[in-house]
Short mmCIF file of C-alpha atoms and ligand atoms in Angstrom, two decimals:
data_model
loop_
_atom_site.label_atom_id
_atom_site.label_comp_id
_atom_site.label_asym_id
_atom_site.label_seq_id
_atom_site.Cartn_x
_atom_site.Cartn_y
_atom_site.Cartn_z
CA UNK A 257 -16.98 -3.96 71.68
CA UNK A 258 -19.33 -5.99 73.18
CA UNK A 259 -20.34 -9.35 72.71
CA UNK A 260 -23.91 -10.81 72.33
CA UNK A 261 -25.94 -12.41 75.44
CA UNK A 262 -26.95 -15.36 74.86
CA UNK A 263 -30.52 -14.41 75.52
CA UNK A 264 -32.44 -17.18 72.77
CA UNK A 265 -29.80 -19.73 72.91
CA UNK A 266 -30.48 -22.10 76.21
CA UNK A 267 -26.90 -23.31 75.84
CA UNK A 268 -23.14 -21.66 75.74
CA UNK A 269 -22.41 -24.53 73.22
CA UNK A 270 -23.07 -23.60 69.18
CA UNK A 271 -22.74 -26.93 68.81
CA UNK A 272 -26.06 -28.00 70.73
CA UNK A 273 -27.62 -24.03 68.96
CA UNK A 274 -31.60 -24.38 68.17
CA UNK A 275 -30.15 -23.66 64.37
CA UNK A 276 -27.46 -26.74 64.40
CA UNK A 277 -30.26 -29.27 66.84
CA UNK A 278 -32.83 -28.02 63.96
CA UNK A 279 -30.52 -29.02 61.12
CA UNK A 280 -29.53 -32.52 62.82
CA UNK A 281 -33.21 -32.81 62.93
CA UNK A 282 -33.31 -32.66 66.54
CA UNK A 283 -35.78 -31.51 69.09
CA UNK A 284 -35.60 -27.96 69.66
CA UNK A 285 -37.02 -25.67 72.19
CA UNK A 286 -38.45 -23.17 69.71
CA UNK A 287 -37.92 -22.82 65.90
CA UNK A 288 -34.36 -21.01 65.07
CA UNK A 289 -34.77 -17.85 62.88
CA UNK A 290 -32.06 -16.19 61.13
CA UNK A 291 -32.54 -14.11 57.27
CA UNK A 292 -30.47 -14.01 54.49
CA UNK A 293 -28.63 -10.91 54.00
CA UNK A 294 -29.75 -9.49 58.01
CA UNK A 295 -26.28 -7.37 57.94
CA UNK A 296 -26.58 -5.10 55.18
CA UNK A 297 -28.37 -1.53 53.94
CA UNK A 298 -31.66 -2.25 56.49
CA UNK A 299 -29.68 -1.66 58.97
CA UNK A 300 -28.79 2.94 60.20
CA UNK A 301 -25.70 1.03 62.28
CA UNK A 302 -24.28 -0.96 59.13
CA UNK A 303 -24.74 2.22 56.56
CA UNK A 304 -22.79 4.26 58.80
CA UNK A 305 -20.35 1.97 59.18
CA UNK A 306 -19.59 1.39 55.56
CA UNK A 307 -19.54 4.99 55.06
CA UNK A 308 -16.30 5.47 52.58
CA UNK A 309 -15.22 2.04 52.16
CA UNK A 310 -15.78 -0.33 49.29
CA UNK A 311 -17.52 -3.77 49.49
CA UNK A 312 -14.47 -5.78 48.70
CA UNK A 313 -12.55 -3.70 51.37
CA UNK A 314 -15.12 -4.36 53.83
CA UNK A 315 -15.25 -7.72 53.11
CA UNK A 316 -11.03 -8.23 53.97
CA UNK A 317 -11.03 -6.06 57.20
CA UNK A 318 -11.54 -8.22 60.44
CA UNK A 319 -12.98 -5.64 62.50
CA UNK A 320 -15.04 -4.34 59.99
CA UNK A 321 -16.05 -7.97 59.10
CA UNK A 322 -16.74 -8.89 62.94
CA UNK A 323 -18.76 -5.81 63.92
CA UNK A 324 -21.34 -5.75 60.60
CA UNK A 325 -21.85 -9.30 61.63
CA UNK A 326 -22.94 -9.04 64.83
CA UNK A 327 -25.31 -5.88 63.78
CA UNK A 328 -28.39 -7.82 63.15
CA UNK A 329 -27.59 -10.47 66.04
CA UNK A 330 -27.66 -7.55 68.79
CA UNK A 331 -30.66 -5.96 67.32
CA UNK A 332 -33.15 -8.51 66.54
CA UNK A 333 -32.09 -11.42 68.78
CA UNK A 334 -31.57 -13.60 65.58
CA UNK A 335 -30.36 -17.08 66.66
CA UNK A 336 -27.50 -17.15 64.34
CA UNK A 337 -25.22 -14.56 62.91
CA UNK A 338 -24.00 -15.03 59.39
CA UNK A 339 -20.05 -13.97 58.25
CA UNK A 340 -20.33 -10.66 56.44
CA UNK A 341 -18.76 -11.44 53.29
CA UNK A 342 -20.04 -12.05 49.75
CA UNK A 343 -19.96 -14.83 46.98
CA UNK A 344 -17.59 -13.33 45.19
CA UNK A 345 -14.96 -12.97 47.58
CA UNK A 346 -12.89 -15.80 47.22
CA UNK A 347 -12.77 -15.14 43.45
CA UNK A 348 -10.99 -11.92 44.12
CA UNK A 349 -8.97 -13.80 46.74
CA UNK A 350 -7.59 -16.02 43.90
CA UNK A 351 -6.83 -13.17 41.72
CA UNK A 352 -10.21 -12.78 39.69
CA UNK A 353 -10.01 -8.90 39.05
CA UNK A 354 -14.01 -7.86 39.94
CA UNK A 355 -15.51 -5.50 41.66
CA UNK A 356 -19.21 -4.77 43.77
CA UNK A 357 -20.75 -1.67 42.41
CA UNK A 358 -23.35 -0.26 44.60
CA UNK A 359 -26.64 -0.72 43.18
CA UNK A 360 -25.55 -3.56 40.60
CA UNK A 361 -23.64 -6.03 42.24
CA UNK A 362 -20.60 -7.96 41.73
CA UNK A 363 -18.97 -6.71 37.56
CA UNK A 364 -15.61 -8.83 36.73
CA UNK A 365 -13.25 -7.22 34.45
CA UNK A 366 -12.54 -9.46 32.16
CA UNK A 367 -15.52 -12.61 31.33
CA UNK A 368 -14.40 -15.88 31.46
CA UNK A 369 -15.43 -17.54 28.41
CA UNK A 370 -12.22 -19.58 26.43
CA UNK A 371 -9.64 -22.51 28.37
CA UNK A 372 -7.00 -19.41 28.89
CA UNK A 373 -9.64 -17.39 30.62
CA UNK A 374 -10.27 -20.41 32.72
CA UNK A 375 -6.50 -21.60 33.28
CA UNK A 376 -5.74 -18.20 34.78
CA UNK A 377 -7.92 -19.17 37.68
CA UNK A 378 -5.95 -21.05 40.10
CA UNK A 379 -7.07 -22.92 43.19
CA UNK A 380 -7.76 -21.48 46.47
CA UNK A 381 -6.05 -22.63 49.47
CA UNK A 382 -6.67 -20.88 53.05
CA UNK A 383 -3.65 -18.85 52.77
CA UNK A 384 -5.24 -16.85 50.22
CA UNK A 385 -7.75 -15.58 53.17
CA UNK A 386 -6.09 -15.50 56.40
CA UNK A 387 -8.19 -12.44 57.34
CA UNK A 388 -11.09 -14.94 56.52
CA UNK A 389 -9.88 -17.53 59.37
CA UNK A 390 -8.86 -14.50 61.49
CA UNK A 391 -12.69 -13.20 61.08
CA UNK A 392 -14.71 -16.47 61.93
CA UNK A 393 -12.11 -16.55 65.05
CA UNK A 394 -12.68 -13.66 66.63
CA UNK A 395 -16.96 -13.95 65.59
CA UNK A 396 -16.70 -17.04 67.31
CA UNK A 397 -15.02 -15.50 70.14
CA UNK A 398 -17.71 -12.73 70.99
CA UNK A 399 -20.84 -14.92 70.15
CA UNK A 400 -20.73 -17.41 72.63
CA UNK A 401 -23.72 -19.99 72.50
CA UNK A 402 -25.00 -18.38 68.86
CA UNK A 403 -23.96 -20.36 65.75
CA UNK A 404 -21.59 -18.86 63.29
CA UNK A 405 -22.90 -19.67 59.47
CA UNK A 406 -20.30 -19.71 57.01
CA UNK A 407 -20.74 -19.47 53.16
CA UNK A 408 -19.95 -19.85 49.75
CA UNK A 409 -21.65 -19.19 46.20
CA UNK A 410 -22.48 -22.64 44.28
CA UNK A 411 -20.94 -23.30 41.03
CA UNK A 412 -23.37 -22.28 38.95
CA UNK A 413 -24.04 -19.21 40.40
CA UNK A 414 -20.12 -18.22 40.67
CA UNK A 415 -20.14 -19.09 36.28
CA UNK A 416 -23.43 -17.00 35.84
CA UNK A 417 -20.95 -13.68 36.96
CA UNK A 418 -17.55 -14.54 35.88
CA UNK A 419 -19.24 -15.81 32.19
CA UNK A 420 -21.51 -13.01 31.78
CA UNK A 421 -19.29 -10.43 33.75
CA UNK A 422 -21.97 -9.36 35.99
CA UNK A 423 -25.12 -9.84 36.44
CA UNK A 424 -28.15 -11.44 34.50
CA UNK A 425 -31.31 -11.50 33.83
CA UNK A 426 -31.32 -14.66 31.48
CA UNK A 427 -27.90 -15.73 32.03
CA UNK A 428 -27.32 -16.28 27.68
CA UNK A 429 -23.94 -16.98 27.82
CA UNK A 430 -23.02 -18.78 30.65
CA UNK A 431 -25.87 -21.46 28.78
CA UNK A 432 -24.37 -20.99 25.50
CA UNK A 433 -21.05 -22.09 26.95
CA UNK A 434 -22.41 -24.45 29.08
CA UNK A 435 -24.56 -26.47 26.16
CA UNK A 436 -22.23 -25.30 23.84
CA UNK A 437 -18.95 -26.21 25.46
CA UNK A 438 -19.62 -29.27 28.11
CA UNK A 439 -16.03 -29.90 28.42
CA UNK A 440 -14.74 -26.34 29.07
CA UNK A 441 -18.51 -26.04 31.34
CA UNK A 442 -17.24 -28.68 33.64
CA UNK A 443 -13.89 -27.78 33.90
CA UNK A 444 -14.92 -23.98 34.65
CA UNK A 445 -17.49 -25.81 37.59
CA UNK A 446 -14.73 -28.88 38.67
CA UNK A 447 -12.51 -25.17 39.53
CA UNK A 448 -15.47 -23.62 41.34
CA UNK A 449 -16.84 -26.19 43.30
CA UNK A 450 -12.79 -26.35 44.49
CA UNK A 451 -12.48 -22.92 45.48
CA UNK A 452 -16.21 -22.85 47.24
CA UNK A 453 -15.73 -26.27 48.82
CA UNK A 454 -12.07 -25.11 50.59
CA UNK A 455 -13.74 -21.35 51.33
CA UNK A 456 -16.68 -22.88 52.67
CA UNK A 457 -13.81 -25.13 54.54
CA UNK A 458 -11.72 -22.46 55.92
CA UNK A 459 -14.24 -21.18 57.94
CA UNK A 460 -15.83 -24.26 58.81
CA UNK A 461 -12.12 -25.09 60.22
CA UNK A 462 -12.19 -21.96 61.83
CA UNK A 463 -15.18 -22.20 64.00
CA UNK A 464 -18.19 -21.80 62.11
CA UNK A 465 -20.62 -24.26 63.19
CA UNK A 466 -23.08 -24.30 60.15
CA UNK A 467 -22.47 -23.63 56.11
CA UNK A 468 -24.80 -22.58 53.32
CA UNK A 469 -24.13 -22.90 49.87
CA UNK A 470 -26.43 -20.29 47.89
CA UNK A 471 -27.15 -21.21 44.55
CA UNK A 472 -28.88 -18.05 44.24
CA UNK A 473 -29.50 -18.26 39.93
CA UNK A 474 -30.08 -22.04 39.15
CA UNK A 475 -33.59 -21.58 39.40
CA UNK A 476 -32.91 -20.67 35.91
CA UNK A 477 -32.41 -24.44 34.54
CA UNK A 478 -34.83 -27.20 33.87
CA UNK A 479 -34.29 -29.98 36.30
CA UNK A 480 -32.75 -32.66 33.77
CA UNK A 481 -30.10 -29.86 32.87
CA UNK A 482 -29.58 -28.96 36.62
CA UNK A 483 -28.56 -32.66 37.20
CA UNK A 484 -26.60 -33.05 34.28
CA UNK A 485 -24.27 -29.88 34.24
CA UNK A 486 -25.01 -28.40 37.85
CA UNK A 487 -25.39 -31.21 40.20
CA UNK A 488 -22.30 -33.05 39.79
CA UNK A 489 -20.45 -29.78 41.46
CA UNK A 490 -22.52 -28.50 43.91
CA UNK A 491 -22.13 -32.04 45.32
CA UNK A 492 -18.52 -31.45 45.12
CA UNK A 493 -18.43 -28.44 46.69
CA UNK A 494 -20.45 -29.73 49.56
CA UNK A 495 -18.54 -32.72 50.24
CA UNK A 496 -15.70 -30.67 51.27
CA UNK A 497 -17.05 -29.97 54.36
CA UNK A 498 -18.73 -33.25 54.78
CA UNK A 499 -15.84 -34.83 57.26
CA UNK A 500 -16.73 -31.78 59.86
CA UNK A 501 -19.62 -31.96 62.28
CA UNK A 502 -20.78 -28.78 60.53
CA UNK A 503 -24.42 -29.28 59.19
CA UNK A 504 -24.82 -27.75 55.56
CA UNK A 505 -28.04 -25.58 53.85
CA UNK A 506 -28.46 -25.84 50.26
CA UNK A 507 -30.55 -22.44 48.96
CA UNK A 508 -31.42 -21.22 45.92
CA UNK A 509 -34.08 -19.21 44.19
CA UNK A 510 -36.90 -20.15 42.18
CA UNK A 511 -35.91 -23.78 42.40
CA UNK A 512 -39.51 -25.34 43.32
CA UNK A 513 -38.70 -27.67 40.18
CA UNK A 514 -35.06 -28.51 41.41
CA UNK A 515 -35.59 -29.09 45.45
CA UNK A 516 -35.83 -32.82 44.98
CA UNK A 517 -32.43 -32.95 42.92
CA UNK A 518 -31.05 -30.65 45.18
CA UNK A 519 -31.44 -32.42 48.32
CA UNK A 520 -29.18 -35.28 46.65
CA UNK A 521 -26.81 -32.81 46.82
CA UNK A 522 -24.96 -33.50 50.47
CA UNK A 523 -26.79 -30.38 52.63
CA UNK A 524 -28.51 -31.89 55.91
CA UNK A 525 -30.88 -28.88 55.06
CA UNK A 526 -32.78 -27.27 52.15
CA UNK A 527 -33.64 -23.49 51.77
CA UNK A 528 -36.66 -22.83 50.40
CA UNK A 529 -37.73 -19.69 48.46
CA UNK A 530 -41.12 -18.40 49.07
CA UNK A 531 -42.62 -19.31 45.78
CA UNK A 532 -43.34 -22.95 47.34
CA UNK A 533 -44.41 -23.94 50.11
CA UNK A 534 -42.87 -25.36 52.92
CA UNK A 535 -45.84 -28.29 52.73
CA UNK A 536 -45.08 -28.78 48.83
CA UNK A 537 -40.94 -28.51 49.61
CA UNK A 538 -41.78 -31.34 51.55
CA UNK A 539 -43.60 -33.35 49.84
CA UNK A 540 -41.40 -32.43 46.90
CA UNK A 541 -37.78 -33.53 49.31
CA UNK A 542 -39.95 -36.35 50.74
CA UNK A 543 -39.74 -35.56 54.29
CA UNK A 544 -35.92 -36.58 54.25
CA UNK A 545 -34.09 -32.76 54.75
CA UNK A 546 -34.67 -30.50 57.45
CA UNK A 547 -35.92 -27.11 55.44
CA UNK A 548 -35.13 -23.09 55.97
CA UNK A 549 -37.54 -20.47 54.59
CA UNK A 550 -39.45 -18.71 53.48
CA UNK A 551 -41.46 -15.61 54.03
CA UNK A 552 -41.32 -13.54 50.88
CA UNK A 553 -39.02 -10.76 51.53
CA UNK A 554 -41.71 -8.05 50.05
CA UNK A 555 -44.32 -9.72 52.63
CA UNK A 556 -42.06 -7.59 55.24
CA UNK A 557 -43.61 -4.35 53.74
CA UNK A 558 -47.62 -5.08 54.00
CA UNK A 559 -49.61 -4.10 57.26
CA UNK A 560 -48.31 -6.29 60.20
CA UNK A 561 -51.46 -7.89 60.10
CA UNK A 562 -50.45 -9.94 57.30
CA UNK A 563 -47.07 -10.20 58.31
CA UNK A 564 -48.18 -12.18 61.31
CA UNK A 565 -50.92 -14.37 59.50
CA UNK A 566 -48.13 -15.11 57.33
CA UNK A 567 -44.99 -16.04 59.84
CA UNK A 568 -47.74 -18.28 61.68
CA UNK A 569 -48.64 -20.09 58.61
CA UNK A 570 -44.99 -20.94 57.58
CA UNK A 571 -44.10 -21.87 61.34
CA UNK A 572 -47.30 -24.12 61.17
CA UNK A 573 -46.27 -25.59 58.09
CA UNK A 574 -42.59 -26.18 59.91
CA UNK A 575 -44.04 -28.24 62.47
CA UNK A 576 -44.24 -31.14 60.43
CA UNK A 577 -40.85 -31.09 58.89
CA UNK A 578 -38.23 -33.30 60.20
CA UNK A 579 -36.42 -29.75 61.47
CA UNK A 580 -37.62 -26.12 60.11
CA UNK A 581 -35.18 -22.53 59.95
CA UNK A 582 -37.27 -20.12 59.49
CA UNK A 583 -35.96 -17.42 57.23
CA UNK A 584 -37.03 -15.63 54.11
CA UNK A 585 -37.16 -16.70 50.77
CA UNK A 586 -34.45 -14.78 49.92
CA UNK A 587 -32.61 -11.74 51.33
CA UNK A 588 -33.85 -8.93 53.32
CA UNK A 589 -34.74 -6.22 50.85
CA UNK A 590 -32.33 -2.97 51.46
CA UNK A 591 -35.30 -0.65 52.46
CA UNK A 592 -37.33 -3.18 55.19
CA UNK A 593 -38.07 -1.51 58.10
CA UNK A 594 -36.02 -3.20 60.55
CA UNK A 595 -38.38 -3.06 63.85
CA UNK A 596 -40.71 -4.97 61.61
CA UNK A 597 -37.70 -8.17 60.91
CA UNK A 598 -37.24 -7.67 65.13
CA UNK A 599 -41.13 -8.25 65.54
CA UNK A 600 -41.05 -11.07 63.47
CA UNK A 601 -37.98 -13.20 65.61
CA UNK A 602 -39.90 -12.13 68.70
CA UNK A 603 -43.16 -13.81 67.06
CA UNK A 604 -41.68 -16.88 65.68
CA UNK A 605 -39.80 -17.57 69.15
CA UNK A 606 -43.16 -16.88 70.77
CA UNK A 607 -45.86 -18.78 68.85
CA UNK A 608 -42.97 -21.84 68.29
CA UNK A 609 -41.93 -22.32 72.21
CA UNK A 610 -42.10 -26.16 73.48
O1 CP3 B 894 -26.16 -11.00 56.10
C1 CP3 B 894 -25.81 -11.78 55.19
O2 CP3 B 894 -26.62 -12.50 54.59
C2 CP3 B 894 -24.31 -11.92 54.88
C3 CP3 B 894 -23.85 -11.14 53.82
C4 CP3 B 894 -23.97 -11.49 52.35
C5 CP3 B 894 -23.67 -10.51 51.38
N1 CP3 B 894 -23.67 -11.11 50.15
C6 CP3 B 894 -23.35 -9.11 51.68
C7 CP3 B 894 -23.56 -8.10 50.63
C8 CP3 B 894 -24.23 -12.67 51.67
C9 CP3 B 894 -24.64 -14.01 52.24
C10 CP3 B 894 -24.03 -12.41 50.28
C11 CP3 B 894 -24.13 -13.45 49.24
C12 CP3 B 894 -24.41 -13.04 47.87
N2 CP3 B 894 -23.82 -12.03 47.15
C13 CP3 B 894 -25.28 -13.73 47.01
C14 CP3 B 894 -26.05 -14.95 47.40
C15 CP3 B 894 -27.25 -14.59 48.20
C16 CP3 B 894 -28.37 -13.99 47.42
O3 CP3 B 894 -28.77 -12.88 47.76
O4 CP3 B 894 -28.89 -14.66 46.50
C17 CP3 B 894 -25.26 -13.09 45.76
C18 CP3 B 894 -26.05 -13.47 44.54
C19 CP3 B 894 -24.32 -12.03 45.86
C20 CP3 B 894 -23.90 -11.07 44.78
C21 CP3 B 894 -24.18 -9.68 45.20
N3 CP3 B 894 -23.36 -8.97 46.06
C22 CP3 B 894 -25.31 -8.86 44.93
C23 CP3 B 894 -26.45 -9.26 44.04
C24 CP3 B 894 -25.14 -7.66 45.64
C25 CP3 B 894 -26.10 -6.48 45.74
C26 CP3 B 894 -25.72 -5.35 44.85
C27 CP3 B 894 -26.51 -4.10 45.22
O5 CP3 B 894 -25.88 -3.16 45.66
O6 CP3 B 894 -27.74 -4.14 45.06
C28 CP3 B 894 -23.91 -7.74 46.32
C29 CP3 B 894 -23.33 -6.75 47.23
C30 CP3 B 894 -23.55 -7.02 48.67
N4 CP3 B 894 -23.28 -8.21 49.29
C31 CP3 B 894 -24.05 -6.12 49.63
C32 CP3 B 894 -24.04 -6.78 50.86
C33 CP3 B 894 -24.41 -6.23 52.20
C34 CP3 B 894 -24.44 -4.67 49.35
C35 CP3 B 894 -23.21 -3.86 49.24
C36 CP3 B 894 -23.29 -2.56 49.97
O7 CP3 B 894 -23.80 -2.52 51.12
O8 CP3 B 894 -22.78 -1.58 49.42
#
């Protein structure tokens, strides 16, 4: 296998990466672009790939792990590649019996909802995923000069499955326990924000030079609630990483209410879905994060016209941030034409050059 040239990235260093510079808020040579969920069912090379084996399989096999990831990083020229894994990995790591079904998402056997659900979730440590470490290595390995992100699903989001068993649309019961229960609530989180805080370590220690923690379902709290019963352990998990020159991204969806409260929450940089904009976000963050986002996924799937008028607005609107990522405002949608996501790093690079 081959690895990736180093075409966007000026340096060999990930370290000194247009993504990491951007989320030091450092000068950058052009605006770094990179989008949620680029490895995945866009891409003819990943589907084939896949063919036969199950997510969760996937997910565990280095070489499987290491070639999906570098997909989208050979084709479009991204300027970072992000580990091909998913949220609920580390779950299943620590024994969590759950499963990904194709067209649905991640379903857990048996709902978490009583103190013996919850004490039969242990803690992780990083010999629960050596083939994690063994992944990031050999990533790091063949990308050279392009940044590795690492990640790990927030608290919150992490309850929302294992208390509703899959996913939800209105997320009933994971709020009934968590405004019905505080004390079992927090305890559930205080074990979350462990296990995502030493997963989002592991490959931080590893070699990944950047993490993200997606909080992908808060947007379903008011703010006051989000600081109360959410906050608290996000922070947490972030602040296990926070002795590691690793920036961090804090994203989550529909959270135009909560940016402010979540940029207390340790990440050097916010993600920002595309029902805001990046002027509001930061206004709304005061200036003080860099941001990532946030063309609207579905934007990817009007005439290229728009497409353009709308990647030269957001880059605009970048300009002025203390550093910009430009991404989507959430992940690529599985039937997006992928010569149009290509276009879009070439014209972001382009029209963002210093
Ligand atoms: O390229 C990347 O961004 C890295 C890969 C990645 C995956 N999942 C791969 C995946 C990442 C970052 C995730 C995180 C993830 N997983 C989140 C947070 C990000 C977000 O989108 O908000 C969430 C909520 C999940 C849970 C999950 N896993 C869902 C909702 C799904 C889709 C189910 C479906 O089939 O529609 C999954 C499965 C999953 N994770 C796939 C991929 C590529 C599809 C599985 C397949 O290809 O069969």
């Amino acid at each position: 296998m081959s690895g990736v040239s180093p075409a966007v990235n000026e340096t060999s260093d990930p370290a000194e990466s247009t993504l990491v510079r951007a989320a030091r808020r450092q000068p950058v040579t052009h605006t770094p672009v990179w989008f949620m969920r680029q490895a995945g069912r866009s891409l003819p090379e990943y589907r084939a790939l896949r063919k036969g084996i199950p997510m969760l399989e996937a997910c565990r096999r280095p070489a499987i792990v290491t070639e999906v990831t570098l997909q989208p990083v050979r084709r479009h020229g991204v300027d970072a590649a992000i580990l091909f894994s998913d949220i609920v990995v580390p779950l299943a790591a620590v024994g969590v019996d759950l499963d990904i079904v194709p067209g649905t998402g991640p379903v857990i056997a048996k709902p978490v909802r009583t103190r013996e659900d919850l004490d039969r979730i242990p803690e992780l440590t990083p010999e629960h995923v050596p083939d994690i470490s063994q992944s990031v290595r050999l990533l790091v390995g063949e990308l050279g000069g392009t940044p590795l992100i690492g990640f790990a699903g927030a608290p919150f989001t992490l309850a929302s499955y294992l208390v509703e068993g899959g996913p939800s649309r209105n997320h009933e019961r994971t709020k009934a326990l968590m405004y019905g229960d505080p004390g079992l609530w927090h305890d559930l989180c205080d074990r979350l924000a462990q296990i995502s805080g030493a997963f989002l370590r592991v490959q931080a220690e590893a070699g990944a030079s950047v993490v993200q923690l997606f909080d992908s379902w808060v947007g379903a709290l008011p703010r006051a609630d989000y600081e109360t019963f959410v906050l608290p352990h996000s922070t947490r998990a972030l602040a296990a990483v926070a002795d590691l020159a690793v920036p961090r991204i804090h994203f989550g969806v529909g959270t135009g209410e909560l940016l402010a409260s979540m940029g207390s929450a340790g990440a050097e940089v916010v993600g920002v879905d595309f029902r805001v904009s990046l002027t509001d976000a930061l206004r709304r963050l005061d200036g003080r994060y860099a941001v990532q986002g946030n063309l609207d996924p579905a934007v990817l799937f009007a005439p290229w016209a728009v497409v353009e008028a709308q990647v030269r607005r957001i880059v605009d609107e970048g300009r002025v941030a203390p550093g910009h990522v430009f991404n989507l405002g959430h992940g690529v949608l599985p039937d997006t034409d992928p010569a149009v996501l290509t276009r879009v790093v070439d014209l972001v690079h382009e029209i963002s050059q210093r």
